[in-house]
mmCIF file of C-alpha atoms in Angstrom:
data_model
loop_
_atom_site.group_PDB
_atom_site.id
_atom_site.type_symbol
_atom_site.label_atom_id
_atom_site.label_comp_id
_atom_site.label_asym_id
_atom_site.label_seq_id
_atom_site.Cartn_x
_atom_site.Cartn_y
_atom_site.Cartn_z
ATOM 1 C CA MET A 1 26.736 -17.468 89.268
ATOM 2 C CA LYS A 2 26.058 -19.136 86.039
ATOM 3 C CA ARG A 3 22.599 -17.740 84.334
ATOM 4 C CA ALA A 4 19.584 -19.670 83.805
ATOM 5 C CA GLY A 5 19.684 -18.826 79.425
ATOM 6 C CA VAL A 6 20.501 -15.851 76.909
ATOM 7 C CA PRO A 7 20.633 -13.009 78.681
ATOM 8 C CA VAL A 8 17.693 -9.907 77.097
ATOM 9 C CA ALA A 9 16.983 -6.728 78.220
ATOM 10 C CA VAL A 10 13.255 -5.067 76.975
ATOM 11 C CA ALA A 11 13.382 -1.652 76.820
ATOM 12 C CA PRO A 12 12.750 1.436 76.279
ATOM 13 C CA VAL A 13 9.233 0.519 77.478
ATOM 14 C CA GLU A 14 8.880 -1.608 80.023
ATOM 15 C CA ALA A 15 6.578 -4.605 78.564
ATOM 16 C CA ASP A 16 5.417 -7.907 81.078
ATOM 17 C CA TRP A 17 4.615 -9.992 77.691
ATOM 18 C CA ALA A 18 7.849 -10.051 75.986
ATOM 19 C CA VAL A 19 9.642 -10.872 79.445
ATOM 20 C CA ASP A 20 7.089 -13.370 79.240
ATOM 21 C CA ALA A 21 7.932 -13.770 75.608
ATOM 22 C CA ILE A 22 12.023 -13.984 76.918
ATOM 23 C CA ARG A 23 11.300 -16.381 79.570
ATOM 24 C CA ARG A 24 9.154 -18.806 77.093
ATOM 25 C CA GLY A 25 12.313 -19.234 74.821
ATOM 26 C CA GLY A 26 14.461 -19.893 77.853
ATOM 27 C CA GLY A 27 16.575 -16.683 77.842
ATOM 28 C CA GLU A 28 16.381 -14.557 80.969
ATOM 29 C CA PRO A 29 15.634 -11.341 80.945
ATOM 30 C CA VAL A 30 18.194 -8.854 83.043
ATOM 31 C CA GLY A 31 18.173 -5.026 83.294
ATOM 32 C CA LEU A 32 20.437 -2.934 80.601
ATOM 33 C CA GLY A 33 22.620 -2.591 82.807
ATOM 34 C CA GLN A 34 22.996 -6.114 83.359
ATOM 35 C CA GLU A 35 25.991 -6.498 80.368
ATOM 36 C CA PRO A 36 22.820 -8.378 77.815
ATOM 37 C CA VAL A 37 23.524 -10.581 75.054
ATOM 38 C CA GLY A 38 20.147 -9.586 73.272
ATOM 39 C CA LEU A 39 17.722 -6.040 73.316
ATOM 40 C CA VAL A 40 13.959 -6.318 73.083
ATOM 41 C CA TRP A 41 12.878 -3.266 71.811
ATOM 42 C CA THR A 42 9.306 -2.374 72.194
ATOM 43 C CA ASP A 43 8.981 1.645 70.562
ATOM 44 C CA ALA A 44 9.416 1.630 67.124
ATOM 45 C CA GLY A 45 9.606 5.245 67.155
ATOM 46 C CA ALA A 46 12.093 5.795 69.853
ATOM 47 C CA VAL A 47 15.366 5.800 66.895
ATOM 48 C CA GLY A 48 17.669 8.192 68.535
ATOM 49 C CA GLU A 49 16.802 6.607 71.845
ATOM 50 C CA LEU A 50 17.574 2.975 70.011
ATOM 51 C CA ARG A 51 20.977 4.680 68.719
ATOM 52 C CA ASP A 52 22.024 5.345 72.285
ATOM 53 C CA VAL A 53 22.149 2.764 74.581
ATOM 54 C CA LEU A 54 23.069 0.551 72.021
ATOM 55 C CA ARG A 55 26.276 2.780 71.590
ATOM 56 C CA ALA A 56 26.170 2.767 75.565
ATOM 57 C CA HIS A 57 26.401 -1.171 75.468
ATOM 58 C CA PRO A 58 29.108 -2.776 72.854
ATOM 59 C CA GLU A 59 27.636 -5.959 74.546
ATOM 60 C CA ILE A 60 24.462 -6.172 73.087
ATOM 61 C CA SER A 61 25.174 -8.924 69.537
ATOM 62 C CA TRP A 62 21.379 -8.910 69.024
ATOM 63 C CA VAL A 63 18.603 -6.585 68.126
ATOM 64 C CA GLN A 64 15.235 -7.878 68.132
ATOM 65 C CA LEU A 65 12.477 -4.628 66.498
ATOM 66 C CA PRO A 66 8.696 -4.240 66.863
ATOM 67 C CA MET A 67 8.092 -3.969 63.551
ATOM 68 C CA ALA A 68 7.546 -5.625 59.740
ATOM 69 C CA GLY A 69 9.214 -2.055 57.756
ATOM 70 C CA VAL A 70 12.495 -0.918 59.294
ATOM 71 C CA GLU A 71 12.835 2.314 56.687
ATOM 72 C CA LEU A 72 13.094 4.428 59.371
ATOM 73 C CA MET A 73 16.141 2.673 61.363
ATOM 74 C CA ALA A 74 17.109 2.372 57.961
ATOM 75 C CA GLU A 75 17.310 5.816 57.018
ATOM 76 C CA ALA A 76 18.854 6.585 61.043
ATOM 77 C CA GLY A 77 21.769 4.689 59.682
ATOM 78 C CA VAL A 78 21.087 2.571 63.076
ATOM 79 C CA LEU A 79 20.931 -1.003 61.276
ATOM 80 C CA ASP A 80 25.100 -0.905 61.087
ATOM 81 C CA ARG A 81 26.557 -3.970 60.887
ATOM 82 C CA ARG A 82 28.441 -5.262 64.813
ATOM 83 C CA ARG A 83 24.763 -6.803 65.317
ATOM 84 C CA GLN A 84 22.342 -9.137 64.499
ATOM 85 C CA TRP A 85 18.690 -7.710 63.596
ATOM 86 C CA THR A 86 16.035 -8.776 63.238
ATOM 87 C CA SER A 87 12.738 -7.524 62.457
ATOM 88 C CA ALA A 88 8.639 -8.324 63.128
ATOM 89 C CA LYS A 89 8.486 -9.340 59.142
ATOM 90 C CA GLY A 90 6.381 -11.755 58.386
ATOM 91 C CA ALA A 91 5.482 -12.363 61.988
ATOM 92 C CA TYR A 92 1.878 -9.718 61.031
ATOM 93 C CA ALA A 93 0.917 -11.798 57.236
ATOM 94 C CA GLU A 94 -1.901 -13.064 58.233
ATOM 95 C CA PRO A 95 -4.336 -10.049 59.779
ATOM 96 C CA VAL A 96 -2.497 -7.765 57.833
ATOM 97 C CA ALA A 97 -3.676 -9.831 54.462
ATOM 98 C CA GLU A 98 -6.995 -9.939 56.093
ATOM 99 C CA HIS A 99 -7.277 -6.704 55.874
ATOM 100 C CA ALA A 100 -5.570 -6.850 52.133
ATOM 101 C CA LEU A 101 -8.347 -8.574 50.870
ATOM 102 C CA ALA A 102 -11.834 -6.882 53.065
ATOM 103 C CA LEU A 103 -10.641 -4.393 51.054
ATOM 104 C CA LEU A 104 -10.734 -5.993 48.332
ATOM 105 C CA LEU A 105 -13.518 -6.910 48.312
ATOM 106 C CA ALA A 106 -15.366 -3.756 49.640
ATOM 107 C CA GLY A 107 -13.289 -1.168 46.641
ATOM 108 C CA MET A 108 -14.731 -4.028 44.157
ATOM 109 C CA ARG A 109 -17.861 -4.399 45.666
ATOM 110 C CA TYR A 110 -18.018 -0.247 45.458
ATOM 111 C CA LEU A 111 -19.192 0.232 48.985
ATOM 112 C CA PRO A 112 -17.062 2.988 50.117
ATOM 113 C CA GLU A 113 -19.274 4.607 47.232
ATOM 114 C CA ARG A 114 -22.571 2.979 48.558
ATOM 115 C CA ALA A 115 -21.355 3.274 52.627
ATOM 116 C CA ARG A 116 -22.141 6.910 51.682
ATOM 117 C CA ALA A 117 -25.355 7.110 49.194
ATOM 118 C CA HIS A 118 -28.081 8.688 50.295
ATOM 119 C CA SER A 119 -30.011 7.265 47.350
ATOM 120 C CA TRP A 120 -30.592 3.541 45.808
ATOM 121 C CA GLY A 121 -28.624 4.361 42.857
ATOM 122 C CA LYS A 122 -27.070 2.654 40.152
ATOM 123 C CA PRO A 123 -27.037 -0.616 40.894
ATOM 124 C CA ALA A 124 -23.007 -1.906 40.565
ATOM 125 C CA ALA A 125 -20.279 -4.334 41.296
ATOM 126 C CA GLN A 126 -17.688 -6.050 40.328
ATOM 127 C CA SER A 127 -16.739 -10.519 41.413
ATOM 128 C CA LEU A 128 -13.011 -11.114 42.700
ATOM 129 C CA PHE A 129 -13.708 -14.992 40.836
ATOM 130 C CA ASP A 130 -11.311 -15.864 38.476
ATOM 131 C CA GLN A 131 -10.098 -12.174 38.109
ATOM 132 C CA PRO A 132 -6.264 -11.499 37.163
ATOM 133 C CA ILE A 133 -5.139 -9.418 40.557
ATOM 134 C CA THR A 134 -1.405 -8.490 40.705
ATOM 135 C CA ILE A 135 -0.217 -7.951 43.849
ATOM 136 C CA VAL A 136 2.845 -6.074 43.952
ATOM 137 C CA GLY A 137 5.958 -8.036 46.736
ATOM 138 C CA GLY A 138 6.882 -11.556 47.227
ATOM 139 C CA GLY A 139 7.092 -11.332 51.278
ATOM 140 C CA GLY A 140 4.614 -13.085 53.454
ATOM 141 C CA ILE A 141 2.103 -10.642 53.653
ATOM 142 C CA ALA A 142 1.825 -11.818 49.361
ATOM 143 C CA ILE A 143 2.334 -14.729 50.270
ATOM 144 C CA ALA A 144 -0.583 -15.068 52.819
ATOM 145 C CA LEU A 145 -2.583 -13.402 51.747
ATOM 146 C CA LEU A 146 -2.275 -16.168 47.952
ATOM 147 C CA ARG A 147 -3.981 -18.417 49.512
ATOM 148 C CA LEU A 148 -6.366 -16.378 50.745
ATOM 149 C CA LEU A 149 -7.275 -15.528 47.096
ATOM 150 C CA GLN A 150 -7.362 -19.627 46.182
ATOM 151 C CA PRO A 151 -11.122 -19.935 47.056
ATOM 152 C CA PHE A 152 -11.788 -17.409 44.585
ATOM 153 C CA ARG A 153 -9.970 -19.074 41.372
ATOM 154 C CA ALA A 154 -8.042 -15.475 41.763
ATOM 155 C CA ARG A 155 -5.205 -16.042 38.691
ATOM 156 C CA VAL A 156 -2.376 -13.727 40.526
ATOM 157 C CA THR A 157 0.308 -12.143 38.654
ATOM 158 C CA ILE A 158 3.721 -11.279 42.053
ATOM 159 C CA VAL A 159 6.074 -8.603 41.299
ATOM 160 C CA ARG A 160 9.631 -9.609 43.314
ATOM 161 C CA GLN A 161 12.594 -9.329 42.796
ATOM 162 C CA ARG A 162 13.679 -11.823 41.572
ATOM 163 C CA ALA A 163 11.087 -13.503 39.567
ATOM 164 C CA GLU A 164 11.076 -16.837 40.904
ATOM 165 C CA PRO A 165 7.545 -19.294 41.365
ATOM 166 C CA VAL A 166 5.913 -18.523 44.042
ATOM 167 C CA GLY A 167 3.672 -21.727 44.580
ATOM 168 C CA GLY A 168 -0.066 -20.610 43.794
ATOM 169 C CA ALA A 169 0.695 -17.598 41.199
ATOM 170 C CA VAL A 170 -0.272 -17.931 38.520
ATOM 171 C CA ARG A 171 2.775 -16.105 36.696
ATOM 172 C CA THR A 172 6.016 -14.528 38.636
ATOM 173 C CA VAL A 173 7.498 -11.421 36.873
ATOM 174 C CA GLY A 174 10.217 -8.868 38.063
ATOM 175 C CA PRO A 175 10.566 -4.604 37.736
ATOM 176 C CA SER A 176 10.866 -4.046 35.225
ATOM 177 C CA ARG A 177 8.249 -5.715 34.331
ATOM 178 C CA LEU A 178 5.849 -3.786 36.697
ATOM 179 C CA HIS A 179 4.089 -2.135 33.991
ATOM 180 C CA GLU A 180 2.901 -4.898 32.365
ATOM 181 C CA ALA A 181 1.877 -6.582 35.792
ATOM 182 C CA LEU A 182 -0.534 -3.417 35.689
ATOM 183 C CA THR A 183 -2.558 -3.437 32.857
ATOM 184 C CA GLY A 184 -5.816 -5.877 32.335
ATOM 185 C CA ALA A 185 -5.207 -6.663 36.621
ATOM 186 C CA GLN A 186 -8.482 -5.723 37.768
ATOM 187 C CA ALA A 187 -6.753 -4.756 41.362
ATOM 188 C CA VAL A 188 -2.967 -4.048 42.155
ATOM 189 C CA VAL A 189 -2.300 -4.736 45.642
ATOM 190 C CA LEU A 190 0.677 -3.280 47.340
ATOM 191 C CA THR A 191 2.672 -5.150 50.119
ATOM 192 C CA LEU A 192 6.542 -4.381 49.523
ATOM 193 C CA ALA A 193 8.430 -2.556 52.076
ATOM 194 C CA LEU A 194 9.311 0.608 52.213
ATOM 195 C CA THR A 195 12.913 1.392 50.434
ATOM 196 C CA PRO A 196 14.777 3.860 49.392
ATOM 197 C CA ARG A 197 14.538 2.276 45.688
ATOM 198 C CA SER A 198 10.775 1.328 46.733
ATOM 199 C CA ARG A 199 9.269 5.342 46.796
ATOM 200 C CA GLY A 200 6.866 6.606 45.262
ATOM 201 C CA LEU A 201 6.768 3.394 43.347
ATOM 202 C CA ILE A 202 3.227 3.858 42.241
ATOM 203 C CA GLY A 203 3.303 6.701 40.229
ATOM 204 C CA ARG A 204 1.322 8.358 37.592
ATOM 205 C CA LYS A 205 2.397 6.179 34.321
ATOM 206 C CA GLU A 206 1.164 3.736 36.581
ATOM 207 C CA LEU A 207 -1.362 4.242 37.494
ATOM 208 C CA GLU A 208 -1.784 5.324 34.018
ATOM 209 C CA ALA A 209 -0.737 1.404 33.484
ATOM 210 C CA MET A 210 -3.807 0.063 35.363
ATOM 211 C CA ASP A 211 -7.645 -1.038 33.277
ATOM 212 C CA GLN A 212 -9.721 2.279 34.581
ATOM 213 C CA GLN A 213 -12.081 -0.007 36.579
ATOM 214 C CA ALA A 214 -9.446 -1.214 38.937
ATOM 215 C CA TRP A 215 -8.767 -0.650 42.437
ATOM 216 C CA LEU A 216 -5.007 -0.601 44.039
ATOM 217 C CA VAL A 217 -4.557 -1.573 47.525
ATOM 218 C CA ASN A 218 -2.045 -0.652 49.512
ATOM 219 C CA VAL A 219 -1.167 -2.197 53.226
ATOM 220 C CA ALA A 220 1.570 -1.708 53.434
ATOM 221 C CA ARG A 221 3.103 1.953 53.015
ATOM 222 C CA GLY A 222 1.936 5.193 51.991
ATOM 223 C CA GLY A 223 5.135 6.349 50.627
ATOM 224 C CA LEU A 224 5.498 3.988 48.448
ATOM 225 C CA VAL A 225 2.274 5.830 46.615
ATOM 226 C CA ASP A 226 2.696 8.903 44.881
ATOM 227 C CA THR A 227 -0.163 11.000 46.883
ATOM 228 C CA GLU A 228 -0.697 14.158 44.694
ATOM 229 C CA ALA A 229 -1.116 11.074 41.041
ATOM 230 C CA LEU A 230 -3.031 9.368 42.883
ATOM 231 C CA VAL A 231 -5.506 12.195 43.976
ATOM 232 C CA GLU A 232 -5.639 13.026 40.179
ATOM 233 C CA ALA A 233 -6.459 9.527 39.665
ATOM 234 C CA LEU A 234 -8.729 9.323 41.580
ATOM 235 C CA ARG A 235 -10.917 12.401 40.131
ATOM 236 C CA SER A 236 -10.683 11.677 36.983
ATOM 237 C CA ARG A 237 -12.158 7.799 37.011
ATOM 238 C CA GLN A 238 -8.694 6.374 35.747
ATOM 239 C CA ILE A 239 -9.307 3.858 38.185
ATOM 240 C CA GLY A 240 -11.715 2.340 39.548
ATOM 241 C CA GLY A 241 -10.496 3.515 43.443
ATOM 242 C CA ALA A 242 -7.692 3.686 46.152
ATOM 243 C CA ALA A 243 -8.224 1.301 49.848
ATOM 244 C CA LEU A 244 -5.489 2.072 51.686
ATOM 245 C CA ASP A 245 -4.600 1.511 55.721
ATOM 246 C CA VAL A 246 -1.279 3.239 54.854
ATOM 247 C CA THR A 247 -0.971 6.974 53.452
ATOM 248 C CA ASP A 248 1.729 10.154 52.665
ATOM 249 C CA PRO A 249 1.235 11.575 55.137
ATOM 250 C CA GLU A 250 0.008 9.948 57.556
ATOM 251 C CA PRO A 251 -1.889 9.991 59.463
ATOM 252 C CA LEU A 252 -3.800 11.482 56.303
ATOM 253 C CA PRO A 253 -4.538 15.140 57.945
ATOM 254 C CA ALA A 254 -8.287 16.256 57.931
ATOM 255 C CA GLY A 255 -9.454 18.443 54.765
ATOM 256 C CA HIS A 256 -7.704 16.038 52.654
ATOM 257 C CA PRO A 257 -8.614 15.715 49.557
ATOM 258 C CA LEU A 258 -8.713 11.936 49.182
ATOM 259 C CA TRP A 259 -10.674 11.796 52.085
ATOM 260 C CA ASP A 260 -13.636 12.977 50.166
ATOM 261 C CA LEU A 261 -13.429 10.836 47.076
ATOM 262 C CA PRO A 262 -16.754 8.558 47.031
ATOM 263 C CA ASN A 263 -13.794 6.133 44.974
ATOM 264 C CA CYS A 264 -11.436 6.014 48.720
ATOM 265 C CA LEU A 265 -11.212 4.076 51.212
ATOM 266 C CA ILE A 266 -9.129 4.428 53.529
ATOM 267 C CA THR A 267 -8.280 2.736 57.631
ATOM 268 C CA PRO A 268 -6.281 4.022 60.212
ATOM 269 C CA HIS A 269 -3.437 2.199 59.302
ATOM 270 C CA THR A 270 -5.648 -0.567 60.937
ATOM 271 C CA ALA A 271 -4.656 -4.016 58.756
ATOM 272 C CA ASP A 272 -2.238 -4.929 62.233
ATOM 273 C CA THR A 273 -3.202 -3.024 65.664
ATOM 274 C CA GLU A 274 -1.591 -4.049 68.581
ATOM 275 C CA GLN A 275 -3.864 -6.342 69.938
ATOM 276 C CA MET A 276 -3.513 -8.851 66.833
ATOM 277 C CA THR A 277 0.352 -8.636 66.308
ATOM 278 C CA ARG A 278 1.030 -8.673 70.479
ATOM 279 C CA PRO A 279 1.100 -12.653 70.519
ATOM 280 C CA LEU A 280 2.152 -12.972 67.172
ATOM 281 C CA LEU A 281 5.863 -10.368 68.097
ATOM 282 C CA ALA A 282 6.015 -12.250 71.016
ATOM 283 C CA ASP A 283 6.241 -15.414 70.015
ATOM 284 C CA ARG A 284 8.579 -14.311 67.251
ATOM 285 C CA ILE A 285 10.910 -13.145 70.466
ATOM 286 C CA ALA A 286 10.441 -16.522 72.567
ATOM 287 C CA GLU A 287 11.520 -18.264 69.173
ATOM 288 C CA ASN A 288 14.708 -16.014 68.654
ATOM 289 C CA VAL A 289 16.140 -16.268 72.228
ATOM 290 C CA GLN A 290 15.364 -20.011 71.305
ATOM 291 C CA ARG A 291 17.369 -20.154 68.223
ATOM 292 C CA LEU A 292 20.194 -17.599 69.644
ATOM 293 C CA ALA A 293 21.004 -20.058 72.635
ATOM 294 C CA ALA A 294 21.799 -23.319 69.443
ATOM 295 C CA GLY A 295 23.238 -21.378 67.786
ATOM 296 C CA ARG A 296 20.859 -21.542 64.906
ATOM 297 C CA GLU A 297 19.851 -18.798 61.850
ATOM 298 C CA LEU A 298 17.518 -16.215 63.463
ATOM 299 C CA ALA A 299 13.702 -15.245 61.850
ATOM 300 C CA GLY A 300 13.036 -11.973 60.426
ATOM 301 C CA GLN A 301 16.359 -11.168 60.018
ATOM 302 C CA VAL A 302 17.032 -7.835 58.487
ATOM 303 C CA ASP A 303 19.255 -7.620 54.863
ATOM 304 C CA ARG A 304 20.866 -4.211 55.617
ATOM 305 C CA ASP A 305 22.047 -3.680 52.396
ATOM 306 C CA LEU A 306 18.651 -3.651 50.680
ATOM 307 C CA GLY A 307 17.049 -2.108 54.148
ATOM 308 C CA TYR A 308 13.672 -4.535 55.035
#
């Protein structure tokens, strides 16, 4: 009997929303024993289990991952070249950019210290309007954040792999000019993927290059920042502060020095909660099922060489 559409399995956790997305894309949800062409993987942490499933099912030619950053899969060597791999990169850009803006404003308005205060204190704040801001990373989050920053007339510098102009940014520079882009910025926002090359990108020298009143905002991955160097920079007031949705280690353990620093704001990786991302991932699944059936390029393809 002819199948209704592209056969796609969902694993390792059954998810009605993913099954509905496959149907919405014109595909046919099937079990792993029914020779699926595609696989929607629903557990970002089940790396070994995914490897076992793919070893047992060589007929799977496309894997949709649930997360935007695929460093765990890349480090484990799961991203083989026999299959097409897609992630959620770009799909979660708007809620993450929204959170980055909230952290940015909170830092520049000194809200972390004021939220902990028990006395009136000395009035202090910075305005975001017309200020120089540096975004490290040039993907979907950076583009969404650029749009959010437009009403503030922020003068944004983008640091990305290819120094090609980005609409809305006053300039775009390559990685070799990172220190130049850090100097003079009122805030530095990290939106890039974590790869072996970017791990520890912001260390002592980079923090020294930042202005004394500047805030570091990280909505990407904790491993991009040298945590020990950041603690030292915050204690000495070398920089204005840090607003972190991600940390290294993560979760950040109780008693860690970052918790007690008045110029540090931490949110527990809530820039893209499951409540926010599930419908966005469902849309990505439906779109890619349609594209796979039509023989078109898939959305959110993982570059195995670059690691994202």
